[in-house]
Amino acid sequence: MNADSDAQEVDLGSLVDDDLVAQMHDDLYDGLAAEILEGTEILLERGWGPDKVLNDALVEGMRIVGIDFRDGILFVPEVLLAANAMKGGMGILRPLLAETGAERMGTVVIGTVKGDIHDIGKNLVGMMLEGAGFEVIDLGINNPVEAYLEALEEHKPDILGMSALLTTTMPYMKVVIGALEEKGLRNDQIVLVGGAPLNEEFGKAVGADAYCRDAAVAAETAQALVLARRAAAATAS
Ligand code: B1M
């Protein structure tokens, strides 16, 4: 348990916003899914926007978990509980983030690459893309190149999104893009990549159209590149 957290039950509704958010960071750290659901609902009832609840309470809480995971203070089972609690909160926010009334922008196929089972960031990106007007086909985790190719064939999306959280799995993005090039399919869709260990330079090196630092950037980039592509096609015809 987080040393700062209180073992006694806390009445979340009685806490002022800052204290509630701090308590939610502790509860996420401790993998307390019911408390994360309750805290998320309370913040929304108090008029917080879903993006603020997501970023200040959930993403920031998971950042703290990540530091102690890196430092060997937390281990896989505890981090899994934290991830599960975070997903609960995200489940409440998902329809709210998707409810922006944005015009339909197109289709995105997204998945975490082979060898990698991290999906929280990818799920967040999917949620923000839905909010930006995209239909999102989520391939889940641990996707070999064949899974991406099948999905591209089936859904003919405007965008392929790939996520990787491990330095050992991120090079697999190059394998997927290489397979698209080999089959003459690379230009059929925009390719976006993201994940904590990536950067702009890596995105360019693997031949992606763009690297996206976070979910909000992914949504903005997706919209901008789809509109640019449509404008270019209209000019050409
Ligand atoms: Co893992 N893990 N993990 N882990 N884990 C990291 C990534 C790590 C950095 C932790 C650390 O050491 N500090 C480290 C990687 C080190 C490295 O590669 N250099 C690590 C490790 C080592 C491992 C294992 C190898 C541990 C082990 O078994 N010994 C193992 C690997 C399993 C595998 O994949 N084969 C492992 C396992 C796990 C859990 C299963 C316990 C769990 C995952 C649960 C789940 O996802 N369902 C887990 C978690 C939760 C993490 C940390 C703590 C949190 C990741 C996360 O969800 N962040 C993580 C530490 C960290 O990243 N600081 C860590 C929150 C999320 C909102 O951010 O995913 O970055 P993020 O997504 C962002 C952006 O990156 C971007 O937008 C998102 C939203 O803003 N983005 C995209 C992401 N994907 C995108 C795709 C796009 C665009 C943008 O496409 C268009």
Short mmCIF file of C-alpha atoms and ligand atoms in Angstrom, two decimals:
data_model
loop_
_atom_site.label_atom_id
_atom_site.label_comp_id
_atom_site.label_asym_id
_atom_site.label_seq_id
_atom_site.Cartn_x
_atom_site.Cartn_y
_atom_site.Cartn_z
CA MET A 1 0.00 0.00 0.00
CA ASN A 2 1.11 3.56 -0.66
CA ALA A 3 2.76 4.82 2.51
CA ASP A 4 0.77 8.05 2.28
CA SER A 5 -2.60 6.41 2.00
CA ASP A 6 -4.88 5.85 4.91
CA ALA A 7 -6.01 2.31 5.65
CA GLN A 8 -9.28 3.66 7.07
CA GLU A 9 -12.22 4.12 4.77
CA VAL A 10 -12.38 7.68 3.45
CA ASP A 11 -15.65 9.45 2.64
CA LEU A 12 -14.65 10.63 -0.84
CA GLY A 13 -17.67 12.91 -1.17
CA SER A 14 -16.56 14.94 1.85
CA LEU A 15 -13.17 15.83 0.34
CA VAL A 16 -12.54 19.11 -1.50
CA ASP A 17 -11.45 18.68 -5.12
CA ASP A 18 -7.67 18.77 -4.58
CA ASP A 19 -7.85 16.32 -1.68
CA LEU A 20 -10.18 14.05 -3.63
CA VAL A 21 -7.78 13.97 -6.57
CA ALA A 22 -4.85 13.22 -4.22
CA GLN A 23 -6.92 10.46 -2.61
CA MET A 24 -7.70 9.04 -6.06
CA HIS A 25 -3.96 8.93 -6.83
CA ASP A 26 -3.53 6.89 -3.63
CA ASP A 27 -6.52 4.69 -4.47
CA LEU A 28 -5.21 4.05 -7.97
CA TYR A 29 -1.84 3.19 -6.48
CA ASP A 30 -3.59 0.74 -4.18
CA GLY A 31 -5.65 -0.70 -7.04
CA LEU A 32 -8.99 0.20 -5.43
CA ALA A 33 -11.31 0.02 -8.42
CA ALA A 34 -14.58 0.84 -6.57
CA GLU A 35 -13.04 3.99 -5.09
CA ILE A 36 -11.77 5.10 -8.50
CA LEU A 37 -15.26 4.65 -9.96
CA GLU A 38 -16.76 6.65 -7.09
CA GLY A 39 -14.15 9.42 -7.30
CA THR A 40 -14.63 9.71 -11.06
CA GLU A 41 -18.42 10.05 -10.63
CA ILE A 42 -18.01 12.65 -7.88
CA LEU A 43 -15.69 14.84 -9.96
CA LEU A 44 -18.09 14.67 -12.91
CA GLU A 45 -21.02 15.56 -10.64
CA ARG A 46 -19.02 18.57 -9.46
CA GLY A 47 -18.84 19.79 -13.04
CA TRP A 48 -15.36 18.62 -14.00
CA GLY A 49 -14.97 17.92 -17.71
CA PRO A 50 -14.18 14.30 -18.60
CA ASP A 51 -10.79 15.28 -20.06
CA LYS A 52 -9.79 17.00 -16.81
CA VAL A 53 -10.87 13.99 -14.70
CA LEU A 54 -8.91 11.75 -17.07
CA ASN A 55 -5.72 13.79 -17.02
CA ASP A 56 -5.60 15.11 -13.45
CA ALA A 57 -6.98 12.11 -11.58
CA LEU A 58 -6.33 8.99 -13.68
CA VAL A 59 -3.36 9.64 -15.99
CA GLU A 60 -1.45 11.49 -13.27
CA GLY A 61 -2.19 8.65 -10.83
CA MET A 62 -0.83 6.12 -13.30
CA ARG A 63 2.27 8.27 -13.82
CA ILE A 64 3.00 7.94 -10.08
CA VAL A 65 2.45 4.17 -10.28
CA GLY A 66 4.90 4.07 -13.19
CA ILE A 67 7.65 5.75 -11.18
CA ASP A 68 7.43 3.21 -8.33
CA PHE A 69 7.16 0.35 -10.83
CA ARG A 70 10.36 1.55 -12.47
CA ASP A 71 12.07 1.86 -9.07
CA GLY A 72 11.12 -1.66 -7.99
CA ILE A 73 8.72 -0.51 -5.26
CA LEU A 74 5.65 -1.84 -7.07
CA PHE A 75 5.52 -5.14 -8.98
CA VAL A 76 3.43 -6.53 -11.84
CA PRO A 77 0.47 -7.78 -9.72
CA GLU A 78 0.05 -4.41 -8.00
CA VAL A 79 0.40 -2.52 -11.29
CA LEU A 80 -2.21 -4.79 -12.86
CA LEU A 81 -4.65 -3.87 -10.09
CA ALA A 82 -3.89 -0.18 -10.66
CA ALA A 83 -4.42 -0.64 -14.40
CA ASN A 84 -7.73 -2.38 -13.74
CA ALA A 85 -8.88 0.47 -11.48
CA MET A 86 -7.86 3.00 -14.13
CA LYS A 87 -9.79 1.12 -16.79
CA GLY A 88 -12.92 1.30 -14.59
CA GLY A 89 -12.66 5.09 -14.45
CA MET A 90 -11.98 5.24 -18.18
CA GLY A 91 -15.13 3.19 -18.77
CA ILE A 92 -17.21 5.96 -17.19
CA LEU A 93 -15.43 8.68 -19.17
CA ARG A 94 -15.47 6.92 -22.53
CA PRO A 95 -19.03 7.81 -23.65
CA LEU A 96 -18.59 11.36 -22.39
CA LEU A 97 -15.40 11.86 -24.37
CA ALA A 98 -17.02 10.39 -27.46
CA GLU A 99 -20.04 12.70 -27.11
CA THR A 100 -18.56 15.78 -28.72
CA GLY A 101 -20.86 15.84 -31.71
CA ALA A 102 -17.81 15.95 -33.96
CA GLU A 103 -18.57 15.25 -37.63
CA ARG A 104 -17.62 11.80 -38.94
CA MET A 105 -13.99 11.84 -39.88
CA GLY A 106 -13.30 8.30 -41.03
CA THR A 107 -12.04 5.00 -39.67
CA VAL A 108 -9.01 4.08 -37.59
CA VAL A 109 -7.57 0.61 -37.00
CA ILE A 110 -5.44 0.65 -33.85
CA GLY A 111 -3.53 -2.00 -31.92
CA THR A 112 -0.58 -2.63 -29.64
CA VAL A 113 2.28 -4.38 -31.42
CA LYS A 114 3.42 -7.98 -31.07
CA GLY A 115 5.08 -8.86 -27.77
CA ASP A 116 3.47 -5.96 -25.95
CA ILE A 117 0.44 -6.22 -23.68
CA HIS A 118 0.18 -2.58 -22.54
CA ASP A 119 -3.18 -1.19 -23.59
CA ILE A 120 -4.18 1.71 -21.35
CA GLY A 121 -2.57 4.38 -23.53
CA LYS A 122 -3.91 2.79 -26.72
CA ASN A 123 -7.40 2.65 -25.20
CA LEU A 124 -7.17 6.31 -24.30
CA VAL A 125 -6.08 7.18 -27.82
CA GLY A 126 -9.05 5.17 -29.15
CA MET A 127 -11.40 7.10 -26.87
CA MET A 128 -10.04 10.48 -27.97
CA LEU A 129 -10.24 9.45 -31.63
CA GLU A 130 -13.88 8.47 -31.14
CA GLY A 131 -14.42 11.89 -29.59
CA ALA A 132 -12.81 13.45 -32.66
CA GLY A 133 -15.33 11.71 -34.92
CA PHE A 134 -13.52 8.53 -35.96
CA GLU A 135 -14.88 5.02 -35.94
CA VAL A 136 -12.25 3.02 -34.07
CA ILE A 137 -11.51 -0.64 -34.75
CA ASP A 138 -9.44 -1.79 -31.78
CA LEU A 139 -7.30 -4.86 -32.42
CA GLY A 140 -6.24 -5.12 -28.78
CA ILE A 141 -2.75 -6.16 -27.73
CA ASN A 142 0.11 -8.32 -29.00
CA ASN A 143 -0.65 -7.92 -32.71
CA PRO A 144 1.53 -9.66 -35.29
CA VAL A 145 1.87 -8.10 -38.72
CA GLU A 146 -0.77 -10.50 -40.10
CA ALA A 147 -3.41 -9.12 -37.72
CA TYR A 148 -2.79 -5.58 -38.93
CA LEU A 149 -2.85 -6.66 -42.58
CA GLU A 150 -6.12 -8.56 -42.16
CA ALA A 151 -7.76 -5.61 -40.43
CA LEU A 152 -6.57 -3.18 -43.12
CA GLU A 153 -7.96 -5.47 -45.80
CA GLU A 154 -11.28 -5.82 -43.99
CA HIS A 155 -11.88 -2.24 -42.82
CA LYS A 156 -9.95 -0.15 -45.38
CA PRO A 157 -9.34 2.52 -42.72
CA ASP A 158 -8.11 6.07 -43.22
CA ILE A 159 -5.57 5.55 -40.44
CA LEU A 160 -3.52 2.74 -38.94
CA GLY A 161 -2.42 3.46 -35.35
CA MET A 162 0.21 1.42 -33.54
CA SER A 163 1.14 1.55 -29.88
CA ALA A 164 4.23 0.20 -28.09
CA LEU A 165 5.32 0.74 -24.49
CA LEU A 166 8.51 -1.31 -24.46
CA THR A 167 11.83 -0.45 -26.03
CA THR A 168 11.99 -4.11 -27.07
CA THR A 169 8.67 -4.02 -28.95
CA MET A 170 8.74 -0.59 -30.58
CA PRO A 171 11.01 -1.76 -33.47
CA TYR A 172 8.14 -4.05 -34.52
CA MET A 173 6.40 -1.00 -35.95
CA LYS A 174 9.06 -0.99 -38.66
CA VAL A 175 8.21 -4.62 -39.44
CA VAL A 176 4.56 -3.70 -39.98
CA ILE A 177 5.33 -0.62 -42.08
CA GLY A 178 7.90 -2.66 -44.05
CA ALA A 179 5.24 -5.29 -44.81
CA LEU A 180 2.87 -2.56 -46.04
CA GLU A 181 5.60 -1.17 -48.30
CA GLU A 182 6.43 -4.61 -49.64
CA LYS A 183 2.80 -5.25 -50.55
CA GLY A 184 2.36 -1.82 -52.12
CA LEU A 185 -0.18 -0.86 -49.43
CA ARG A 186 1.77 1.78 -47.54
CA ASN A 187 0.04 4.77 -49.14
CA ASP A 188 -3.47 3.38 -48.71
CA GLN A 189 -3.66 4.80 -45.19
CA ILE A 190 -2.01 7.28 -42.86
CA VAL A 191 0.19 5.58 -40.25
CA LEU A 192 0.40 7.07 -36.75
CA VAL A 193 2.58 5.68 -33.97
CA GLY A 194 2.76 6.36 -30.24
CA GLY A 195 3.80 5.06 -26.85
CA ALA A 196 5.96 6.27 -23.98
CA PRO A 197 9.40 5.21 -25.29
CA LEU A 198 8.89 6.62 -28.80
CA ASN A 199 9.78 10.06 -30.10
CA GLU A 200 9.52 12.12 -33.25
CA GLU A 201 12.81 10.84 -34.61
CA PHE A 202 11.76 7.22 -34.13
CA GLY A 203 8.47 7.90 -35.92
CA LYS A 204 10.38 9.25 -38.92
CA ALA A 205 12.91 6.40 -38.83
CA VAL A 206 10.22 3.72 -39.06
CA GLY A 207 8.42 5.56 -41.85
CA ALA A 208 5.28 6.62 -39.99
CA ASP A 209 3.36 9.70 -41.09
CA ALA A 210 3.49 11.04 -37.54
CA TYR A 211 4.49 10.25 -33.98
CA CYS A 212 1.85 11.29 -31.44
CA ARG A 213 3.02 12.24 -27.96
CA ASP A 214 -0.34 11.67 -26.29
CA ALA A 215 -3.99 10.93 -26.95
CA ALA A 216 -4.98 14.56 -27.52
CA VAL A 217 -2.16 15.00 -30.04
CA ALA A 218 -3.20 11.74 -31.72
CA ALA A 219 -6.75 13.03 -32.18
CA GLU A 220 -5.58 16.41 -33.53
CA THR A 221 -3.01 14.82 -35.82
CA ALA A 222 -5.52 12.28 -37.14
CA GLN A 223 -7.99 15.02 -38.03
CA ALA A 224 -5.37 17.27 -39.60
CA LEU A 225 -3.81 14.52 -41.74
CA VAL A 226 -7.15 13.13 -42.93
CA LEU A 227 -8.34 16.61 -43.94
CA ALA A 228 -5.02 17.34 -45.69
CA ARG A 229 -5.20 14.06 -47.57
CA ARG A 230 -8.78 14.76 -48.69
CA ALA A 231 -7.84 18.27 -49.80
CA ALA A 232 -4.88 16.89 -51.80
CA ALA A 233 -7.13 14.26 -53.43
CA ALA A 234 -9.73 16.92 -54.33
CA THR A 235 -7.06 19.14 -55.93
CA ALA A 236 -5.64 16.20 -57.88
CA SER A 237 -9.02 15.17 -59.33
CO1 B1M B 1 4.79 -2.19 -17.95
N1 B1M B 1 6.44 -1.25 -18.35
N2 B1M B 1 5.73 -3.90 -18.14
N3 B1M B 1 3.14 -2.97 -17.33
N4 B1M B 1 4.25 -0.45 -17.49
C1 B1M B 1 6.36 0.20 -18.49
C2 B1M B 1 6.08 0.60 -19.93
C3 B1M B 1 7.80 0.65 -17.99
C4 B1M B 1 8.27 1.99 -18.58
C5 B1M B 1 7.81 0.64 -16.45
C6 B1M B 1 9.10 1.13 -15.88
O1 B1M B 1 10.06 0.38 -15.83
N5 B1M B 1 9.12 2.36 -15.47
C7 B1M B 1 8.67 -0.57 -18.45
C8 B1M B 1 9.27 -0.49 -19.86
C9 B1M B 1 10.75 -0.24 -19.85
C10 B1M B 1 11.29 -0.20 -21.22
O2 B1M B 1 10.87 -0.80 -22.15
N6 B1M B 1 12.33 0.57 -21.33
C11 B1M B 1 7.68 -1.71 -18.32
C12 B1M B 1 8.03 -3.08 -18.20
C13 B1M B 1 9.54 -3.37 -18.10
C14 B1M B 1 7.09 -4.11 -18.17
C15 B1M B 1 7.35 -5.62 -18.09
C16 B1M B 1 8.50 -6.14 -18.96
C17 B1M B 1 7.54 -5.93 -16.59
C18 B1M B 1 7.87 -7.38 -16.27
O3 B1M B 1 7.15 -8.27 -16.61
N7 B1M B 1 8.99 -7.53 -15.64
C19 B1M B 1 5.99 -6.20 -18.54
C20 B1M B 1 5.93 -6.37 -20.07
C21 B1M B 1 4.72 -7.11 -20.51
C22 B1M B 1 4.60 -7.08 -22.03
O4 B1M B 1 4.06 -6.12 -22.57
N8 B1M B 1 5.08 -8.09 -22.69
C23 B1M B 1 5.08 -5.10 -18.12
C24 B1M B 1 3.75 -5.31 -17.72
C25 B1M B 1 2.89 -4.32 -17.29
C26 B1M B 1 1.51 -4.59 -16.70
C27 B1M B 1 0.79 -5.76 -17.36
C28 B1M B 1 1.67 -4.86 -15.23
C29 B1M B 1 0.82 -3.19 -16.88
C30 B1M B 1 0.02 -3.05 -18.19
C31 B1M B 1 -1.47 -3.16 -17.97
C32 B1M B 1 -2.22 -2.71 -19.18
O5 B1M B 1 -1.79 -1.90 -19.99
N9 B1M B 1 -3.40 -3.28 -19.30
C33 B1M B 1 2.03 -2.26 -16.98
C34 B1M B 1 1.95 -0.86 -16.79
C35 B1M B 1 0.61 -0.31 -16.33
C36 B1M B 1 3.06 0.00 -17.01
C37 B1M B 1 3.19 1.48 -16.69
C38 B1M B 1 3.35 1.60 -15.18
C39 B1M B 1 2.08 2.39 -17.11
C40 B1M B 1 1.73 2.36 -18.59
C41 B1M B 1 0.48 3.16 -18.78
O6 B1M B 1 -0.59 2.60 -18.84
N10 B1M B 1 0.60 4.51 -18.76
C42 B1M B 1 4.50 1.85 -17.51
C43 B1M B 1 5.29 2.99 -16.91
C44 B1M B 1 5.17 4.26 -17.72
O7 B1M B 1 4.81 4.26 -18.87
N11 B1M B 1 5.54 5.35 -17.09
C45 B1M B 1 5.13 0.54 -17.73
C46 B1M B 1 -0.53 5.42 -18.81
C47 B1M B 1 -0.90 5.70 -20.27
C48 B1M B 1 -2.03 6.71 -20.29
O8 B1M B 1 0.23 6.28 -20.91
O9 B1M B 1 0.71 4.19 -22.22
O10 B1M B 1 2.29 6.18 -22.32
P1 B1M B 1 0.92 5.63 -22.20
O11 B1M B 1 0.06 6.22 -23.42
C49 B1M B 1 0.04 7.58 -23.78
C50 B1M B 1 1.11 7.96 -24.82
O12 B1M B 1 2.24 7.16 -24.79
C51 B1M B 1 0.38 7.95 -26.13
O13 B1M B 1 -0.93 8.37 -25.74
C52 B1M B 1 -1.28 7.76 -24.51
C53 B1M B 1 -2.31 8.58 -23.79
O14 B1M B 1 -1.93 9.92 -23.64
N12 B1M B 1 0.21 6.70 -26.89
C54 B1M B 1 -0.13 6.73 -28.21
C55 B1M B 1 0.27 5.42 -26.51
N13 B1M B 1 -0.01 4.60 -27.51
C56 B1M B 1 -0.27 5.37 -28.58
C57 B1M B 1 -0.62 5.03 -29.89
C58 B1M B 1 -0.85 6.05 -30.79
C59 B1M B 1 -0.70 7.39 -30.42
C60 B1M B 1 -0.33 7.75 -29.12
O15 B1M B 1 -1.21 5.66 -32.03
C61 B1M B 1 -1.68 6.56 -32.92
#
